[in-house]
Amino acid sequence: MRPGDTSLPDTQKSSSGSAGLRLFGLVYKEALQIIRDPSSIAIAFVLPIILLLLFGYGVSLDAKHVPLGLVIEAPSPKTSDFAAALSHSEYFNVIRLPDRNKAITAMLSGRINGIIVLRSDFARKLYSASGAPIQAIINGTDANTARIISGYVQGAWQTWLIHYNLDHGQSITAPVSVEQRMWFNADIRSRNFLIPGLIAIIMTLIGTLLTALVVAREWERGTMEALLVTPVRIDEILLGKLIPYFVLGMGGMTIATVMAVWVFGVPFRGSVLALIGVSSLFMLAALGMGLLISTLARSQFVAGQVAIIIAFLPAFILSGFIFDIASMPGLVQLLTHIIPARYFVAALQSLFLAGTLWQVLLSNSIALAIMALVFLGVTRMRTSKALE
Amino acid sequence: MWRRIWALIIKEFFVIWNDRRSRAVIIVPPLIQLMVFGYAATFDVSHIATAIYNEDGGAAATTLVSSFSGSPAFNVLYHLDAQRQIAEKIDSRAVSLVIHIGPTFSRNLLSGRPATIQAIVDGRESNTALIILGYVNQIVETFDQRWSLKTHQPLPPAQLVTRYWFNPNLQSRWFIIPGIVALLTMVVTIVVTALTIAREREVGTFEQLLVTPFSPLEILVGKSVPALAIGISEGTFIILAAVLWFHVPLRGNVGLLYGGLLLYILAVIGIGLMVSSLARTQQQAMLGAFLFVVPAVILSGFATPISNMPHFIQAITLANPMRYFLVIVRGLFLEDLPASVVIAQLWPMAIIATLTLSGASWLFRHRTT
């Protein structure tokens, strides 16, 4: 019943034939094994669809309808002007609260993310030389969200200022203003940069997962020794493992790209050929990493544990997909260079949003090729040692 | 009965502990990850690679340029002298920001007409890009205020004074590191539990275990206790590191924190054991563990807030124990979260733990290989 047993008749047949035939036999054996245990096919084709749907909709840095408490200590026409400016913003869901203490309780219990206080002297001080203070208290626990909310409050305040000045016949404009240009992603959709990054994360997972258990399983069941005593060369064994999973992985990559463009509407501005090239190199590196884990671990239990810990978390945190690499400490930045996903994220973001930029593609492709060579080379060395 | 369970617990501990590689997997990667992620996972942007294209020779433009090069947030790498260089530098990712000051800048400013500068950012990473634009606006606002004071222009009628509570300097590390307590505790616990039953089924020892006098409940306890002990020690270790090494303030009640940790780990063990007993092979068990861990991390609020997600995804997150524990651990670290809010997070985790643990023990007998 063990699918691995099919290797025996195949290799016996090919021992008399050419190397090509032998390799074909191995690939055929591996393909049969994949078809008989559908979990590999599920990893390659179903996993990218589920993950991309979940992440594509789930990961978003665009905050909208932020619950914000508004405390007006002495209501007047002046304060209601400001309240209206806040309520009109689509970014806020303004909740009126009677006093500061109630507002603080609401923030502590997590019902609101920030408090705006207009003190009782707001209307009077508006006409004074020092100006009236508007107090904004923002929950800083989530620093990133706090910064975004603060930007929105600032925006609402500026809108109110312009209207106020117009109503009073004054034109106070800032001496210098900034004209903002966001290249490659003009409408600032975080989805546009997150989805190419997510594809890189998902493909890291799939590539590593596909091969992580393959060799370990053969060692554990003893079929690896059986394979090693046949005339099949080690390169042929590794290629026989690599080719079918490479085909599966590239199939998953195709599904992910098609979904990014057609389901999520991410623009694709580069060339398809360049995408295939970079993806192939990345897939070799990821599969190589899986094979290496599998070869070193020799037990499915350990290989599985290592793959979960090594493949997913570093790709998620150190690839630059969500956390900026340039802001990390120098030592950690060095470490990101051994994460294949880092190069793939950079290449994919450029290919999707900017176009075929050779300056970006070339350096990242070379890095991926080196990583693939190292992983596969070390795997080959470790396997041949085991033969002795 | 208790002696029997105790024997099973000891045996499970030995299975994990006696294999050198399996032991290393529990200790080494979490240690490295805590250190690396503790420093790496930050939304704070600093040393922004910047190029300046200044076509204006005036003193005002020079002052503005020096306020960029003097700020620690910006790292001015290039001074450009042609328009086409802007695209070159941004395309190749040599810089993330180009400040372009046009030739009429000083003239407009001195004659009281509005002067504009251009800030061009690389939108391939729009979160970083937004933060960069925020910093640029801050620099220009400070410049404007000084200019208004110097030229005696009127100030705006109302000022916005912003304060950040609980994390006054907006260090995202204070937010991320308590999150890592939840993240690594879950990963280690899942790794310990997910493959246990699948491996026994594959080797055939699970049938042997089932024909012994052990009841499913006893097997459940035997399999859970080692994982619980490992999870609690892992969590404790990271909490200590957060306080002693990363100096994140722990303002809340430690008892409540451990109550939350206990229920959280039980819920994760339940999920791990269910995955393990559903799986036919170790490969399937590992796939199942992945299928849980990856979405659980991404849909927990660890990196991006749950409130930004569409409603149907928010509904899915209700089944994710990590979502509740993140609220507890972050709230107790930074805010001294009120007990009522903690309890509101505890009971959903208790429900998840009860459902998954009883599901797992039912599956022990009813899932036949």
mmCIF file of C-alpha atoms in Angstrom, chain A residues 170-366:
data_model
loop_
_atom_site.group_PDB
_atom_site.id
_atom_site.type_symbol
_atom_site.label_atom_id
_atom_site.label_comp_id
_atom_site.label_asym_id
_atom_site.label_seq_id
_atom_site.Cartn_x
_atom_site.Cartn_y
_atom_site.Cartn_z
ATOM 1 C CA GLN A 170 -9.719 86.034 6.075
ATOM 2 C CA SER A 171 -7.361 84.080 3.909
ATOM 3 C CA ILE A 172 -4.684 82.583 6.039
ATOM 4 C CA THR A 173 -2.832 80.050 3.980
ATOM 5 C CA ALA A 174 0.310 78.289 5.089
ATOM 6 C CA PRO A 175 3.471 79.924 3.662
ATOM 7 C CA VAL A 176 4.746 76.613 2.312
ATOM 8 C CA SER A 177 2.557 73.678 1.377
ATOM 9 C CA VAL A 178 3.503 70.178 0.335
ATOM 10 C CA GLU A 179 2.320 68.689 -2.919
ATOM 11 C CA GLN A 180 2.256 64.938 -2.377
ATOM 12 C CA ARG A 181 3.028 62.456 -5.110
ATOM 13 C CA MET A 182 2.669 58.770 -4.324
ATOM 14 C CA TRP A 183 4.275 56.974 -7.227
ATOM 15 C CA PHE A 184 3.127 53.532 -8.430
ATOM 16 C CA ASN A 185 0.166 53.557 -6.059
ATOM 17 C CA ALA A 186 -1.482 56.927 -6.533
ATOM 18 C CA ASP A 187 -4.737 56.133 -4.745
ATOM 19 C CA ILE A 188 -2.813 54.765 -1.724
ATOM 20 C CA ARG A 189 -4.503 51.352 -1.590
ATOM 21 C CA SER A 190 -2.613 49.303 0.962
ATOM 22 C CA ARG A 191 -3.968 46.223 -0.805
ATOM 23 C CA ASN A 192 -1.852 47.036 -3.870
ATOM 24 C CA PHE A 193 1.398 46.631 -2.012
ATOM 25 C CA LEU A 194 0.229 44.001 0.467
ATOM 26 C CA ILE A 195 -1.018 41.457 -2.091
ATOM 27 C CA PRO A 196 2.272 41.065 -4.021
ATOM 28 C CA GLY A 197 3.938 40.639 -0.624
ATOM 29 C CA LEU A 198 1.322 38.086 0.422
ATOM 30 C CA ILE A 199 1.957 36.076 -2.734
ATOM 31 C CA ALA A 200 5.613 35.856 -1.714
ATOM 32 C CA ILE A 201 4.672 34.678 1.804
ATOM 33 C CA ILE A 202 2.177 32.137 0.501
ATOM 34 C CA MET A 203 4.623 30.746 -2.050
ATOM 35 C CA THR A 204 7.324 30.430 0.648
ATOM 36 C CA LEU A 205 4.897 28.360 2.683
ATOM 37 C CA ILE A 206 3.823 26.211 -0.220
ATOM 38 C CA GLY A 207 7.304 25.649 -1.633
ATOM 39 C CA THR A 208 8.740 24.656 1.735
ATOM 40 C CA LEU A 209 5.729 22.624 2.841
ATOM 41 C CA LEU A 210 5.618 20.638 -0.391
ATOM 42 C CA THR A 211 9.136 19.270 -0.047
ATOM 43 C CA ALA A 212 9.706 19.429 3.716
ATOM 44 C CA LEU A 213 8.355 15.958 4.418
ATOM 45 C CA VAL A 214 9.212 14.239 1.147
ATOM 46 C CA VAL A 215 12.749 13.051 1.843
ATOM 47 C CA ALA A 216 12.171 12.657 5.588
ATOM 48 C CA ARG A 217 9.304 10.307 4.814
ATOM 49 C CA GLU A 218 11.514 8.130 2.624
ATOM 50 C CA TRP A 219 14.199 7.933 5.318
ATOM 51 C CA GLU A 220 11.640 7.143 7.992
ATOM 52 C CA ARG A 221 10.038 4.353 5.976
ATOM 53 C CA GLY A 222 13.361 2.960 4.854
ATOM 54 C CA THR A 223 12.622 3.455 1.153
ATOM 55 C CA MET A 224 15.506 5.924 0.860
ATOM 56 C CA GLU A 225 18.056 3.176 1.507
ATOM 57 C CA ALA A 226 16.263 1.051 -1.040
ATOM 58 C CA LEU A 227 16.544 3.867 -3.538
ATOM 59 C CA LEU A 228 20.216 4.488 -2.760
ATOM 60 C CA VAL A 229 21.286 0.881 -3.484
ATOM 61 C CA THR A 230 19.840 1.068 -6.997
ATOM 62 C CA PRO A 231 22.044 2.435 -9.814
ATOM 63 C CA VAL A 232 20.135 5.737 -9.640
ATOM 64 C CA ARG A 233 22.495 8.669 -9.070
ATOM 65 C CA ILE A 234 21.895 11.124 -6.234
ATOM 66 C CA ASP A 235 21.393 14.014 -8.652
ATOM 67 C CA GLU A 236 18.692 11.987 -10.323
ATOM 68 C CA ILE A 237 16.965 11.279 -7.014
ATOM 69 C CA LEU A 238 16.966 14.975 -6.123
ATOM 70 C CA LEU A 239 15.842 16.050 -9.604
ATOM 71 C CA GLY A 240 13.161 13.398 -9.487
ATOM 72 C CA LYS A 241 11.881 15.001 -6.278
ATOM 73 C CA LEU A 242 12.329 18.563 -7.490
ATOM 74 C CA ILE A 243 10.654 18.445 -10.926
ATOM 75 C CA PRO A 244 7.118 17.326 -9.932
ATOM 76 C CA TYR A 245 6.946 19.705 -6.978
ATOM 77 C CA PHE A 246 8.316 22.539 -9.107
ATOM 78 C CA VAL A 247 5.461 22.004 -11.551
ATOM 79 C CA LEU A 248 2.945 21.950 -8.665
ATOM 80 C CA GLY A 249 4.426 25.100 -7.099
ATOM 81 C CA MET A 250 4.391 27.053 -10.355
ATOM 82 C CA GLY A 251 0.765 26.010 -10.789
ATOM 83 C CA GLY A 252 0.010 27.538 -7.377
ATOM 84 C CA MET A 253 1.910 30.694 -8.343
ATOM 85 C CA THR A 254 -0.182 31.034 -11.502
ATOM 86 C CA ILE A 255 -3.390 30.761 -9.490
ATOM 87 C CA ALA A 256 -2.149 33.398 -7.018
ATOM 88 C CA THR A 257 -1.162 35.867 -9.761
ATOM 89 C CA VAL A 258 -4.432 35.450 -11.631
ATOM 90 C CA MET A 259 -6.374 36.032 -8.401
ATOM 91 C CA ALA A 260 -4.332 39.122 -7.510
ATOM 92 C CA VAL A 261 -5.156 40.749 -10.832
ATOM 93 C CA TRP A 262 -8.726 39.555 -11.419
ATOM 94 C CA VAL A 263 -10.133 39.243 -7.907
ATOM 95 C CA PHE A 264 -8.283 42.009 -6.073
ATOM 96 C CA GLY A 265 -7.690 44.374 -8.994
ATOM 97 C CA VAL A 266 -3.982 44.839 -8.296
ATOM 98 C CA PRO A 267 -2.351 46.322 -11.423
ATOM 99 C CA PHE A 268 0.297 44.195 -13.143
ATOM 100 C CA ARG A 269 2.684 46.523 -14.963
ATOM 101 C CA GLY A 270 5.710 44.281 -15.582
ATOM 102 C CA SER A 271 6.302 41.571 -18.160
ATOM 103 C CA VAL A 272 4.890 38.087 -17.665
ATOM 104 C CA LEU A 273 8.161 36.555 -18.842
ATOM 105 C CA ALA A 274 10.109 38.353 -16.104
ATOM 106 C CA LEU A 275 7.523 37.164 -13.560
ATOM 107 C CA ILE A 276 7.954 33.558 -14.692
ATOM 108 C CA GLY A 277 11.738 33.903 -14.491
ATOM 109 C CA VAL A 278 11.829 35.363 -10.963
ATOM 110 C CA SER A 279 9.145 32.976 -9.716
ATOM 111 C CA SER A 280 11.062 29.954 -11.043
ATOM 112 C CA LEU A 281 14.207 31.036 -9.222
ATOM 113 C CA PHE A 282 12.245 31.670 -6.045
ATOM 114 C CA MET A 283 10.444 28.341 -6.304
ATOM 115 C CA LEU A 284 13.800 26.544 -6.643
ATOM 116 C CA ALA A 285 15.060 28.328 -3.506
ATOM 117 C CA ALA A 286 11.914 27.517 -1.500
ATOM 118 C CA LEU A 287 11.790 23.876 -2.638
ATOM 119 C CA GLY A 288 15.533 23.642 -1.942
ATOM 120 C CA MET A 289 14.961 24.922 1.590
ATOM 121 C CA GLY A 290 12.243 22.293 2.099
ATOM 122 C CA LEU A 291 14.446 19.509 0.745
ATOM 123 C CA LEU A 292 17.314 20.613 2.966
ATOM 124 C CA ILE A 293 15.121 20.629 6.090
ATOM 125 C CA SER A 294 13.806 17.216 5.129
ATOM 126 C CA THR A 295 17.275 15.783 4.480
ATOM 127 C CA LEU A 296 18.755 17.114 7.704
ATOM 128 C CA ALA A 297 15.806 16.139 9.883
ATOM 129 C CA ARG A 298 15.230 12.612 8.519
ATOM 130 C CA SER A 299 12.102 12.385 10.651
ATOM 131 C CA GLN A 300 8.765 13.778 9.581
ATOM 132 C CA PHE A 301 8.052 14.986 13.105
ATOM 133 C CA VAL A 302 11.156 17.163 13.318
ATOM 134 C CA ALA A 303 10.945 18.272 9.662
ATOM 135 C CA GLY A 304 7.373 19.369 10.222
ATOM 136 C CA GLN A 305 8.260 21.373 13.321
ATOM 137 C CA VAL A 306 11.246 23.037 11.667
ATOM 138 C CA ALA A 307 9.286 23.907 8.535
ATOM 139 C CA ILE A 308 6.521 25.582 10.543
ATOM 140 C CA ILE A 309 9.007 27.617 12.539
ATOM 141 C CA ILE A 310 11.501 28.475 9.791
ATOM 142 C CA ALA A 311 9.306 28.970 6.748
ATOM 143 C CA PHE A 312 6.390 31.054 7.863
ATOM 144 C CA LEU A 313 7.417 33.425 10.657
ATOM 145 C CA PRO A 314 10.650 34.830 9.169
ATOM 146 C CA ALA A 315 8.958 35.250 5.793
ATOM 147 C CA PHE A 316 6.131 37.113 7.508
ATOM 148 C CA ILE A 317 8.215 39.410 9.690
ATOM 149 C CA LEU A 318 11.630 39.762 8.012
ATOM 150 C CA SER A 319 10.717 39.956 4.324
ATOM 151 C CA GLY A 320 9.829 43.636 4.315
ATOM 152 C CA PHE A 321 6.287 42.756 3.301
ATOM 153 C CA ILE A 322 4.744 44.614 6.209
ATOM 154 C CA PHE A 323 7.602 45.853 8.421
ATOM 155 C CA ASP A 324 10.095 48.242 6.798
ATOM 156 C CA ILE A 325 13.553 46.587 6.506
ATOM 157 C CA ALA A 326 15.455 49.907 6.452
ATOM 158 C CA SER A 327 14.093 50.726 9.930
ATOM 159 C CA MET A 328 15.367 47.493 11.515
ATOM 160 C CA PRO A 329 18.635 47.458 13.491
ATOM 161 C CA GLY A 330 21.733 46.721 11.382
ATOM 162 C CA LEU A 331 22.216 43.167 12.633
ATOM 163 C CA VAL A 332 18.623 42.207 11.868
ATOM 164 C CA GLN A 333 18.922 43.843 8.432
ATOM 165 C CA LEU A 334 21.898 41.565 7.721
ATOM 166 C CA LEU A 335 19.800 38.590 8.747
ATOM 167 C CA THR A 336 17.036 39.474 6.283
ATOM 168 C CA HIS A 337 19.504 38.738 3.470
ATOM 169 C CA ILE A 338 19.203 34.987 4.078
ATOM 170 C CA ILE A 339 15.402 35.044 3.791
ATOM 171 C CA PRO A 340 14.473 34.152 0.169
ATOM 172 C CA ALA A 341 11.089 35.838 0.579
ATOM 173 C CA ARG A 342 12.822 39.214 0.998
ATOM 174 C CA TYR A 343 14.062 39.204 -2.608
ATOM 175 C CA PHE A 344 10.835 37.848 -3.948
ATOM 176 C CA VAL A 345 8.774 40.513 -2.157
ATOM 177 C CA ALA A 346 10.926 43.309 -3.619
ATOM 178 C CA ALA A 347 10.787 41.815 -7.122
ATOM 179 C CA LEU A 348 7.031 41.207 -7.006
ATOM 180 C CA GLN A 349 6.188 44.689 -5.689
ATOM 181 C CA SER A 350 8.149 46.210 -8.563
ATOM 182 C CA LEU A 351 6.717 43.866 -11.199
ATOM 183 C CA PHE A 352 3.147 44.455 -10.094
ATOM 184 C CA LEU A 353 3.214 48.187 -9.349
ATOM 185 C CA ALA A 354 6.128 49.723 -11.246
ATOM 186 C CA GLY A 355 6.962 47.560 -14.267
ATOM 187 C CA THR A 356 9.938 45.538 -15.472
ATOM 188 C CA LEU A 357 12.708 47.482 -13.731
ATOM 189 C CA TRP A 358 15.935 45.645 -14.485
ATOM 190 C CA GLN A 359 17.875 47.428 -11.696
ATOM 191 C CA VAL A 360 15.522 45.811 -9.169
ATOM 192 C CA LEU A 361 14.922 42.477 -10.890
ATOM 193 C CA LEU A 362 18.533 41.645 -11.690
ATOM 194 C CA SER A 363 19.979 41.990 -8.179
ATOM 195 C CA ASN A 364 17.069 40.129 -6.603
ATOM 196 C CA SER A 365 17.189 37.349 -9.185
ATOM 197 C CA ILE A 366 20.911 36.848 -8.643
#
